[in-house]
mmCIF file of C-alpha atoms in Angstrom:
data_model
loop_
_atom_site.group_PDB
_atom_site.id
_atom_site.type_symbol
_atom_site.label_atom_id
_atom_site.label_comp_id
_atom_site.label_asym_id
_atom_site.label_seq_id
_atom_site.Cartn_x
_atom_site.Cartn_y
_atom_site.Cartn_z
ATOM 1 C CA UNK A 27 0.000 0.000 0.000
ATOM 2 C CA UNK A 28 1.163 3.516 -1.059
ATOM 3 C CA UNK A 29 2.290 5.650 2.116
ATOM 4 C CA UNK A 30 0.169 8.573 2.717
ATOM 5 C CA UNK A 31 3.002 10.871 4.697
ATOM 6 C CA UNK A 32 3.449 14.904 4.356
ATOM 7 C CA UNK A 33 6.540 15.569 3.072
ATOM 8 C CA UNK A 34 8.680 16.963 5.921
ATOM 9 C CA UNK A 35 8.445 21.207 5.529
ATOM 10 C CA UNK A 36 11.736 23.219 5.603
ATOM 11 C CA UNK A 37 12.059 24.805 8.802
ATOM 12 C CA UNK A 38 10.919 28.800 9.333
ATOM 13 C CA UNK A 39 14.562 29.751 9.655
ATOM 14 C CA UNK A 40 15.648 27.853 6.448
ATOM 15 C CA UNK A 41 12.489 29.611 4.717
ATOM 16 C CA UNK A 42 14.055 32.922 6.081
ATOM 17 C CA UNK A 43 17.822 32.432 4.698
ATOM 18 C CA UNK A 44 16.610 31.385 1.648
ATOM 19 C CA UNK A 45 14.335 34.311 1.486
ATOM 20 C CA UNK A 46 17.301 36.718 2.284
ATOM 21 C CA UNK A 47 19.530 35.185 -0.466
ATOM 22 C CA UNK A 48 17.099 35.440 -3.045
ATOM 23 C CA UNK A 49 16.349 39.089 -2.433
ATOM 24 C CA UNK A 50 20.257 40.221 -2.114
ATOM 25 C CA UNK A 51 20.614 38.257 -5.418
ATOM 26 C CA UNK A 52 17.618 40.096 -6.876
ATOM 27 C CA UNK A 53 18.932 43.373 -6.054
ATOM 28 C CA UNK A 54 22.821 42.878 -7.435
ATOM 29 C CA UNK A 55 21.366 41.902 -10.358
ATOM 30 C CA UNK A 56 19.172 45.217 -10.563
ATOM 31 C CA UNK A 57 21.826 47.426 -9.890
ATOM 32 C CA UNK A 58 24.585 45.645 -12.111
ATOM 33 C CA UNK A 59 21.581 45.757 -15.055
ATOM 34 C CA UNK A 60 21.062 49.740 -14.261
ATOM 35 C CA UNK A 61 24.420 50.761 -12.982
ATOM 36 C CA UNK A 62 26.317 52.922 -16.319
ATOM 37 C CA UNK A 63 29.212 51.974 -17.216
ATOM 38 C CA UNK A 64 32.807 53.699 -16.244
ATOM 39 C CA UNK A 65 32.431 56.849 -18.413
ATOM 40 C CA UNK A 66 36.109 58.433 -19.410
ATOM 41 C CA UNK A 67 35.880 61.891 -18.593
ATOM 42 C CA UNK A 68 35.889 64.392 -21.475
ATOM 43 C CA UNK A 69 37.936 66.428 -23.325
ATOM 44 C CA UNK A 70 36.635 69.340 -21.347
ATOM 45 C CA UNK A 71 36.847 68.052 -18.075
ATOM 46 C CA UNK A 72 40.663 66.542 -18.985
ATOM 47 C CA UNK A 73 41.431 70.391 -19.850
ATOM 48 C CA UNK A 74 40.020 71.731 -16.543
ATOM 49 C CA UNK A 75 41.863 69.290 -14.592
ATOM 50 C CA UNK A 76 45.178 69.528 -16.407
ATOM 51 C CA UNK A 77 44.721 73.596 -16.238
ATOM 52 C CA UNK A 78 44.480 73.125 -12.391
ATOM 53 C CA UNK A 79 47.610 71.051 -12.158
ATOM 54 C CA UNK A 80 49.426 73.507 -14.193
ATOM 55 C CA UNK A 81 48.858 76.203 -12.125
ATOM 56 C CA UNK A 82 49.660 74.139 -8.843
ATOM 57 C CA UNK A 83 52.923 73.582 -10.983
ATOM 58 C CA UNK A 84 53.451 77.157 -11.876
ATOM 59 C CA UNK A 85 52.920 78.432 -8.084
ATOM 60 C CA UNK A 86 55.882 75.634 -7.008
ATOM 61 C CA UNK A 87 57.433 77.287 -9.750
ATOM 62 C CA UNK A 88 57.939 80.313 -8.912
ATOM 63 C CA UNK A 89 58.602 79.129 -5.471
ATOM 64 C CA UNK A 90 61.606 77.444 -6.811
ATOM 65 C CA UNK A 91 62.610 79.706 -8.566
ATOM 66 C CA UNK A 92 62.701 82.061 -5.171
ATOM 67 C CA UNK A 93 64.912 79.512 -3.422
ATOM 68 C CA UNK A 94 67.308 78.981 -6.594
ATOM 69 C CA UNK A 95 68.120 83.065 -6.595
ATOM 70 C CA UNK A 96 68.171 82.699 -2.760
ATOM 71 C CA UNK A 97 70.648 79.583 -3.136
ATOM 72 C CA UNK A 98 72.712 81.707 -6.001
ATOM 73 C CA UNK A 99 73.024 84.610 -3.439
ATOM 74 C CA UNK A 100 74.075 82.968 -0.718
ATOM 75 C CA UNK A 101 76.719 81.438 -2.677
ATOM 76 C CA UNK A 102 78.466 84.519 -3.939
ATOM 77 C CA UNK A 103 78.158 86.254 -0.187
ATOM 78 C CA UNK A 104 80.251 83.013 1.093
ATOM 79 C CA UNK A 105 82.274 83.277 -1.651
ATOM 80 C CA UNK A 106 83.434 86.752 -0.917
ATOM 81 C CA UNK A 107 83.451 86.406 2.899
ATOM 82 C CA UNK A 108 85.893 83.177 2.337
ATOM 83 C CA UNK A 109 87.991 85.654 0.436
ATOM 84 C CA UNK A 110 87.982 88.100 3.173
ATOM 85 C CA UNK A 111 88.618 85.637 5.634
ATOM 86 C CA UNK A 112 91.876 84.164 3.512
ATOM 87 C CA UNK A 113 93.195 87.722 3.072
ATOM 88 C CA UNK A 114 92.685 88.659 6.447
ATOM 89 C CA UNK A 115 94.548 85.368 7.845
ATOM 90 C CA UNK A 116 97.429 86.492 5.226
ATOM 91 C CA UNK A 117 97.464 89.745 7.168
ATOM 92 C CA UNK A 118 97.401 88.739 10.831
ATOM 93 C CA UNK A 119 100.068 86.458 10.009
ATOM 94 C CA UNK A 120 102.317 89.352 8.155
ATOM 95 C CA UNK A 121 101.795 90.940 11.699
ATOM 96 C CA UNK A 122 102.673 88.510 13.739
ATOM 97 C CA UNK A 123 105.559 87.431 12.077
ATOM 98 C CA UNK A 124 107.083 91.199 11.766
ATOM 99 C CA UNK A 125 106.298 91.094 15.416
ATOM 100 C CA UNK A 126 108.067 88.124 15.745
ATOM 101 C CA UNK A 127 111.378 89.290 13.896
ATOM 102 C CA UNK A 128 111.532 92.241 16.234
ATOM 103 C CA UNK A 129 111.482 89.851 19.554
ATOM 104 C CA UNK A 130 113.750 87.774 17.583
ATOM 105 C CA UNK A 131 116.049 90.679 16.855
ATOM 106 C CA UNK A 132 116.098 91.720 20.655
ATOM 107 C CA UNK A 133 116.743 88.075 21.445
ATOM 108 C CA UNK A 134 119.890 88.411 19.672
ATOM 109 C CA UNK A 135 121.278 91.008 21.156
ATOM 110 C CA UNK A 136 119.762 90.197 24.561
ATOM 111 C CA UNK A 137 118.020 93.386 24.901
ATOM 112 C CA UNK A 138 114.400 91.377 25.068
ATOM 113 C CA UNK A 139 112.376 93.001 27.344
ATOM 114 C CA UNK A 140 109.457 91.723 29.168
ATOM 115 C CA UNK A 141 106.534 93.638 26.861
ATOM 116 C CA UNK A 142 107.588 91.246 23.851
ATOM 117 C CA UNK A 143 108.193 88.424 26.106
ATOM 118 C CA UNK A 144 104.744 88.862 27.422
ATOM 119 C CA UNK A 145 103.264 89.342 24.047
ATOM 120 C CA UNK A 146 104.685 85.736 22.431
ATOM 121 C CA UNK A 147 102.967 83.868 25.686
ATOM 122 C CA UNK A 148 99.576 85.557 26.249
ATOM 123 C CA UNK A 149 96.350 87.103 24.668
ATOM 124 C CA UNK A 150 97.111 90.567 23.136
ATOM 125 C CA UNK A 151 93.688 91.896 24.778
ATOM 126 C CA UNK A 152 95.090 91.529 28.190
ATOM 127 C CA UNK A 153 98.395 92.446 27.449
ATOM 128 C CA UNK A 154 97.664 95.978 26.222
ATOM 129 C CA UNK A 155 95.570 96.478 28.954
ATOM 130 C CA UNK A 156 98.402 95.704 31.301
ATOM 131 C CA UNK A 157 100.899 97.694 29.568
ATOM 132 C CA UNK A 158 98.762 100.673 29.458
ATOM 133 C CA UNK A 159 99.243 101.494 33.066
ATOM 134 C CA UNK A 160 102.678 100.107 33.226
ATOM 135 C CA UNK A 161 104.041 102.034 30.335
ATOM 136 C CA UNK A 162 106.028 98.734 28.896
ATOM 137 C CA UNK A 163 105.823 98.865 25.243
ATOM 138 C CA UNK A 164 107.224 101.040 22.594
ATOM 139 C CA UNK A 165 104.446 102.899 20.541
ATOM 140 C CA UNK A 166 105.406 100.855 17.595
ATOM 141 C CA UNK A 167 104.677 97.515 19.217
ATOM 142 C CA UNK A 168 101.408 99.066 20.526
ATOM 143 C CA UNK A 169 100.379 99.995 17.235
ATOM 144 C CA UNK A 170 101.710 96.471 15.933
ATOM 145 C CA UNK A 171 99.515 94.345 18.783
ATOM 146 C CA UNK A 172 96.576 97.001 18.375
ATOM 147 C CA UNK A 173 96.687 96.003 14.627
ATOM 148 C CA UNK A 174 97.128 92.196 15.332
ATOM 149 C CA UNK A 175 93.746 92.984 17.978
ATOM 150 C CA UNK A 176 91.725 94.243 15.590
ATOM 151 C CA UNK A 177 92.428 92.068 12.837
ATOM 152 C CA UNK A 178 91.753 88.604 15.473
ATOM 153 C CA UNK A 179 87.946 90.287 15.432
ATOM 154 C CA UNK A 180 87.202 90.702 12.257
ATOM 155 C CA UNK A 181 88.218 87.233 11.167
ATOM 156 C CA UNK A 182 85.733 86.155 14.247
ATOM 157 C CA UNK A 183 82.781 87.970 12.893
ATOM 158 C CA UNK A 184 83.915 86.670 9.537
ATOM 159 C CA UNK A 185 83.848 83.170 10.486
ATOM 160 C CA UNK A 186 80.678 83.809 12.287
ATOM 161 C CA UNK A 187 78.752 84.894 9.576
ATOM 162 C CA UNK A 188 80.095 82.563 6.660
ATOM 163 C CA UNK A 189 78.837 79.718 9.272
ATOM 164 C CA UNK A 190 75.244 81.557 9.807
ATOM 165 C CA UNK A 191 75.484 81.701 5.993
ATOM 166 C CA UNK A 192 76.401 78.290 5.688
ATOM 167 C CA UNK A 193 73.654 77.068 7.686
ATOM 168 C CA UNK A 194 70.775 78.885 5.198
ATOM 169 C CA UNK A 195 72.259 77.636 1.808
ATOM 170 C CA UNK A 196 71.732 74.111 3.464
ATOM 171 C CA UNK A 197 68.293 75.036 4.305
ATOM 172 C CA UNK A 198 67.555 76.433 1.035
ATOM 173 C CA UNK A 199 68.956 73.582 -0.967
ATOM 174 C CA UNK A 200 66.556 71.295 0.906
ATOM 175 C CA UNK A 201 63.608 74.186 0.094
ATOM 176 C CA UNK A 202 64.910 73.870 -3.621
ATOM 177 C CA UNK A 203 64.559 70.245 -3.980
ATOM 178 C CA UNK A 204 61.225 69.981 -1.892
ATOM 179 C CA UNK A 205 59.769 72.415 -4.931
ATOM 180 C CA UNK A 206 60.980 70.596 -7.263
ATOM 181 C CA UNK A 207 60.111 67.706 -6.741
ATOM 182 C CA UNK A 208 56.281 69.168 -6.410
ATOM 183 C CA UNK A 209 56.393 70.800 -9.993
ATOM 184 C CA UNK A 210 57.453 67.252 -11.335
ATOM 185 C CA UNK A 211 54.761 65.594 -9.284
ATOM 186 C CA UNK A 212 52.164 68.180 -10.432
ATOM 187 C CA UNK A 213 53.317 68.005 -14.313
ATOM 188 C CA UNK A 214 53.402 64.447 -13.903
ATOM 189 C CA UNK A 215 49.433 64.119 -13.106
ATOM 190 C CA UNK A 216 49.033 66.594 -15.842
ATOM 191 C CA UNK A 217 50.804 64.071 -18.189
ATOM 192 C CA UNK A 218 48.491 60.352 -17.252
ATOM 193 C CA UNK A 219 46.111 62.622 -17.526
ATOM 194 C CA UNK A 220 46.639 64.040 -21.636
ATOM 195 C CA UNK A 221 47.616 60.859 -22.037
ATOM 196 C CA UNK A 222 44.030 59.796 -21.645
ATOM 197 C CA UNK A 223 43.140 61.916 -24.383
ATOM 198 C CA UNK A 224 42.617 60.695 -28.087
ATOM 199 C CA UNK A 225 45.120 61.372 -30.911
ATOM 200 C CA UNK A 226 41.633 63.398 -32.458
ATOM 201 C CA UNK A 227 41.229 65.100 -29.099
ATOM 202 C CA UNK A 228 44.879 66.221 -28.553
ATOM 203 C CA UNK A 229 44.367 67.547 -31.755
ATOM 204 C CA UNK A 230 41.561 69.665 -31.007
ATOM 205 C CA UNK A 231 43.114 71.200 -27.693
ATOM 206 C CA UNK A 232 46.139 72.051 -29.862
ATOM 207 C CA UNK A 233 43.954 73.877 -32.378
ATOM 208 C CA UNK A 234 41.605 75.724 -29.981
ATOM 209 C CA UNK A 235 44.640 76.837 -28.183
ATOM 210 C CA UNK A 236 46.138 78.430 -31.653
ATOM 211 C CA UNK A 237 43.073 79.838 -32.969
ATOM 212 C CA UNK A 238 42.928 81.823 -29.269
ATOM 213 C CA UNK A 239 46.120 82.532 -29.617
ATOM 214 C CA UNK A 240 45.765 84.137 -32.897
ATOM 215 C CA UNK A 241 42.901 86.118 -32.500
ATOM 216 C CA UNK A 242 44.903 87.652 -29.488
ATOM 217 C CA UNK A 243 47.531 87.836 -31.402
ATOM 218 C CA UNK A 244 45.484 90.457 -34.240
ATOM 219 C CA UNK A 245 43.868 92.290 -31.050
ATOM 220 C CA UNK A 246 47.476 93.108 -29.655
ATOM 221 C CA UNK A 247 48.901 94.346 -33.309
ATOM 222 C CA UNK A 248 45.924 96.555 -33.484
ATOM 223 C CA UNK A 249 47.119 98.241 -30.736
ATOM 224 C CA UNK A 250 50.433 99.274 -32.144
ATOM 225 C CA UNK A 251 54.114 99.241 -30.865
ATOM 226 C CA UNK A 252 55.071 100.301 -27.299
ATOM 227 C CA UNK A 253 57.689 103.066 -26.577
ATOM 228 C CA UNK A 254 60.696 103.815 -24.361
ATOM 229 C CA UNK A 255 61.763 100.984 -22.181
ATOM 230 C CA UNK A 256 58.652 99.075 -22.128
ATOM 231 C CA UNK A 257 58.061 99.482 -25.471
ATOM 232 C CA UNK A 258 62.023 97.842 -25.796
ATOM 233 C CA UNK A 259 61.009 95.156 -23.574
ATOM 234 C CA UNK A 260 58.044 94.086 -25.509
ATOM 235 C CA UNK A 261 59.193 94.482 -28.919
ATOM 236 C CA UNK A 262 61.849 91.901 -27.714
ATOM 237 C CA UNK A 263 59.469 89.158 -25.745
ATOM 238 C CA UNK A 264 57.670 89.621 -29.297
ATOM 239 C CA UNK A 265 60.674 88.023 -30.822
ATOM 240 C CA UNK A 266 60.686 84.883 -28.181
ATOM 241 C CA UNK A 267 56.871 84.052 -29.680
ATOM 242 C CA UNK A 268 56.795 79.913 -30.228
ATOM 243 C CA UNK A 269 59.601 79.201 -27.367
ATOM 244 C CA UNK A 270 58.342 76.577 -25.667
ATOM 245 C CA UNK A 271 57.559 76.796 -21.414
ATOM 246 C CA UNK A 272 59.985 75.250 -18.932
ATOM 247 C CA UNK A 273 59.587 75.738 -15.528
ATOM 248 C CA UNK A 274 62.679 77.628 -14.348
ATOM 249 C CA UNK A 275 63.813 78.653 -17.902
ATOM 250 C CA UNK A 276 65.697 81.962 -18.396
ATOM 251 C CA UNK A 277 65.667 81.582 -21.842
ATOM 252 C CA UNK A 278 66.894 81.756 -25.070
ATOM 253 C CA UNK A 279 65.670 78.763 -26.130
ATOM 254 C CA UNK A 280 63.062 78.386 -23.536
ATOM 255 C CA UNK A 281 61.228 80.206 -20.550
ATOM 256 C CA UNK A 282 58.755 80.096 -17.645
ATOM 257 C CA UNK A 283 56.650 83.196 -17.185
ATOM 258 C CA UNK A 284 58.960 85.480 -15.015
ATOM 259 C CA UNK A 285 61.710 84.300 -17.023
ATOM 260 C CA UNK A 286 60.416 86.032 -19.870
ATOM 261 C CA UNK A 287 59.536 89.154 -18.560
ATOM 262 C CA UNK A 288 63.071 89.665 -16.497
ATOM 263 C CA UNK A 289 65.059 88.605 -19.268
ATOM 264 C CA UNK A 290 62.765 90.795 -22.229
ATOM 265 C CA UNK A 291 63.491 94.045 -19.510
ATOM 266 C CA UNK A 292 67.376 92.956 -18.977
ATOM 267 C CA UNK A 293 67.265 93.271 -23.172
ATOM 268 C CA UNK A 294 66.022 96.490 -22.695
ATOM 269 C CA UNK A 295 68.686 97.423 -20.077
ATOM 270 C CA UNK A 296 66.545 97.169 -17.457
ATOM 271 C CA UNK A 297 67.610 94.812 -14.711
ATOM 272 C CA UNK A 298 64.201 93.482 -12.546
ATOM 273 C CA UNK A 299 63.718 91.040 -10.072
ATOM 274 C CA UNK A 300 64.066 86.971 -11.319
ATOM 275 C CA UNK A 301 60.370 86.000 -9.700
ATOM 276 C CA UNK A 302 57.027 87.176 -10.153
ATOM 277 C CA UNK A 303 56.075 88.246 -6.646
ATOM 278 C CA UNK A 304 59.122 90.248 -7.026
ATOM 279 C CA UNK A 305 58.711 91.778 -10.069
ATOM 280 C CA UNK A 306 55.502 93.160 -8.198
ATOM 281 C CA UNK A 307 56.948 94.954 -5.422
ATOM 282 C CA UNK A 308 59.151 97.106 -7.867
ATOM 283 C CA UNK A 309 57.939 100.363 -10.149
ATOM 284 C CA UNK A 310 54.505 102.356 -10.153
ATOM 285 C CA UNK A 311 51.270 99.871 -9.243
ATOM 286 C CA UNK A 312 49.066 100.816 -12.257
ATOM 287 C CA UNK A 313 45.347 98.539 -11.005
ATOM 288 C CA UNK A 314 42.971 99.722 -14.558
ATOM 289 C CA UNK A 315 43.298 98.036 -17.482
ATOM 290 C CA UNK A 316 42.412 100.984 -19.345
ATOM 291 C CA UNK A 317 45.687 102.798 -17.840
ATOM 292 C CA UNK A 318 47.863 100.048 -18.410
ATOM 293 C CA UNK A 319 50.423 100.483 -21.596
ATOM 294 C CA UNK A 320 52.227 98.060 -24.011
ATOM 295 C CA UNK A 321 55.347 96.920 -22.134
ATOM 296 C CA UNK A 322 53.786 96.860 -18.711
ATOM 297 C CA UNK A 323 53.919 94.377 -16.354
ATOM 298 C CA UNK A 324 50.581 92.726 -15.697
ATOM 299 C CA UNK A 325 49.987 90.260 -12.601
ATOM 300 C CA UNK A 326 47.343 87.535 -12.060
ATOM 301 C CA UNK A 327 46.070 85.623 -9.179
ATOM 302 C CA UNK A 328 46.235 86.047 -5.428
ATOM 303 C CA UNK A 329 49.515 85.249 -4.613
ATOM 304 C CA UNK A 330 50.931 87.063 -8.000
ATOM 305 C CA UNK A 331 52.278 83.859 -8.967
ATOM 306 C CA UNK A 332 51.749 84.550 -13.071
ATOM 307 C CA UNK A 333 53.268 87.535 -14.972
ATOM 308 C CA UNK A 334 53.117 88.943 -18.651
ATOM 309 C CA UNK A 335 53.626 91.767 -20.944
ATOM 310 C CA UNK A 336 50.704 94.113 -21.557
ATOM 311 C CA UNK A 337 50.175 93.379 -25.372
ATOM 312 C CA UNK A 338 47.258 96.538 -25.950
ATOM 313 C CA UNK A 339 43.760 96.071 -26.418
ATOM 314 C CA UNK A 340 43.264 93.458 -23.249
ATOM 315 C CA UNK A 341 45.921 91.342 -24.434
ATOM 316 C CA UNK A 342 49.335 89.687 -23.133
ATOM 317 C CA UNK A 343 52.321 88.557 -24.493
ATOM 318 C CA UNK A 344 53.699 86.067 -21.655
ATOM 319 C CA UNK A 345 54.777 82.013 -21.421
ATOM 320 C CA UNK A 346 51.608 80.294 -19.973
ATOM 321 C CA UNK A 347 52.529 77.008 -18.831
ATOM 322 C CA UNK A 348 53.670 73.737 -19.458
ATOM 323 C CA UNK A 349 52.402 72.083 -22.630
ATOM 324 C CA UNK A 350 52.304 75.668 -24.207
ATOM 325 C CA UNK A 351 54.364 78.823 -25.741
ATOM 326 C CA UNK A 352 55.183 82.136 -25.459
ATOM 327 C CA UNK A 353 52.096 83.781 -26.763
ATOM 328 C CA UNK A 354 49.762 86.215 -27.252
ATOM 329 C CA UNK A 355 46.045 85.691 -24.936
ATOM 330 C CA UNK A 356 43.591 87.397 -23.694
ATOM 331 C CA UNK A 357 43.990 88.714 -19.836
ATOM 332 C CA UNK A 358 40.461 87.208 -19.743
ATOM 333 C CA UNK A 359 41.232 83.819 -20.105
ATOM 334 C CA UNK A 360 44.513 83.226 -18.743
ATOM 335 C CA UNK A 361 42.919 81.322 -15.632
ATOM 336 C CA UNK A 362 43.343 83.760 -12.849
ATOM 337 C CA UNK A 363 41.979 87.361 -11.982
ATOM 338 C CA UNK A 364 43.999 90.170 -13.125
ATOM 339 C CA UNK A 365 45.467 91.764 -9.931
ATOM 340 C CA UNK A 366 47.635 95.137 -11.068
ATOM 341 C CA UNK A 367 50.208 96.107 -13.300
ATOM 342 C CA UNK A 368 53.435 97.610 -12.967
ATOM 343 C CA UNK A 369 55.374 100.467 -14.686
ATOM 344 C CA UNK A 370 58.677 100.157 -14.307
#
């Protein structure tokens, strides 16, 4: 006979796993179905970020650029106080030998006398002022140990501050390499970035950035030629157009953007400061555009860490950035607010 039994029912907490599982399982599968795929960003977005990095890059810059002068001027100062220092050790021991001849010449004919003999075996400082009350030396030695005195001090102080000095050009060589090691960084992101880019889209950053550049290029001829100084100054940076941007660069073959603008005034026998926040704190502060004339300085951002030549007609002449070349733009779009110009 057939059996009759209930199957056996899966307990409540079995139902409830099983419940859970299918649910979770559901709901993976819902999202995987409506999640959208990993988009690459644009080539908008790549240009914003990349812009970004490049100014990062450009602030180190001129950072470094402020710690390489500082490191070039401390050099020279040490240079010239070790030079003081070796000429007066040459001295003081011209001194002290013709001292020591004389004491030597008394020796000889035993006529030594106790000033000299006190001289050769004890500080000059506390010698003199023994023999100043007891009346012991000839006014020649005086003058020779006042000489030998005064020269023991001045190699002190020299010592002193070619160590001080010593001290900061280690300081600012670890300053220098700190920066530049953050422009590097910085133009390295820049570059994984473009290199997300398309061949096509590459291509169409390059050509939006000359067809800008030309347009500026036809407002700032408008305006004509600058004169005197300025006018020197810019009609030279006009002959660096096309050299490409290097962070640090002093030119000729290449530049960063204070770079250009100390070496286009240097041309024009000017000598300015080597960085941009610099370069502000010299000459007349000149804060319209409509005041500003062809040759002037012009100043962007906050921290004043971008600098040009004023071009006419709300144009520059300057070196952007990385990736780019001395060029004309509009003050409108080089990526900062215009803060002042200078007339130097």
């Amino acid at each position: 006979m057939a059996s009759h039994r209930r199957p056996k029912q899966p307990s409540r907490a079995r139902v409830t796993v099983l419940t859970t599982a299918a649910a979770a399982a559901v709901a993976l599968t819902s999202q995987a179905a409506n999640a959208a795929p990993s988009e690459k960003p644009s080539k908008d977005e790549v240009k914003a970020k990349v812009d970004k990095l490049y100014e990062e890059a450009e602030q180190a810059t001129e950072k470094f650029n402020g710690a390489k002068e500082k490191q070039e001027k401390l050099q020279k100062e040490i240079s010239t106080i070790q030079d003081n220092v070796a000429r007066g050790q040459a001295e003081l021991n011209e001194l002290r030998d013709s001292m020591g001849l004389a004491a030597a010449a008394q020796y000889r004919t035993g006529s030594i006398d106790s000033s000299v003999q006190l001289f050769l075996s004890s500080d000059p400082d506390d010698y003199l002022d023994k023999a100043s009350t007891m009346d012991q030396l000839s006014a020649q030695q005086v003058d020779a140990l006042k000489k030998i005195q005064e020269k023991q001090r001045e190699l002190a102080q020299d010592r002193s501050e070619a160590a001080e000095k010593l001290k900061d050009l280690a300081s600012t060589r670890t300053e220098l390499g700190k920066k530049k090691k953050e422009v590097q960084g910085k133009l390295a992101q820049a570059q994984k970035l473009l290199n997300t880019l398309t061949a096509r889209e590459k291509a169409a950053l390059a050509a939006e950035q000359a067809s800008a550049s030309n347009e500026s290029a036809g407002e700032a001829l408008g305006a004509g030629a600058g004169s005197g100084r300025a006018g020197a100054a810019y009609a030279w940076a006009q002959s660096q157009l096309g050299k490409p941007y290097v962070y640090g660069a002093t030119g000729m073959s290449s530049y960063d953007c204070s770079g250009l603008t100390s070496r286009a005034y240097a041309a024009a026998g000017v000598s300015i400061p080597r960085t941009s926040q610099a370069q502000a704190g010299i000459g007349t502060k000149i804060y319209s555009v409509s005041q500003l004339k062809v040759g002037d300085l012009v100043f962007f951002f906050n921290d004043l860490h971008h600098v040009g030549l004023y071009a006419g007609n709300g144009q520059i002449i300057h070196a952007p950035r990385t990736g780019t070349v001395v060029r004309y733009e509009s003050m409108g779009t080089v990526g900062g607010p215009f803060m002042f110009g200078v007339r130097v």
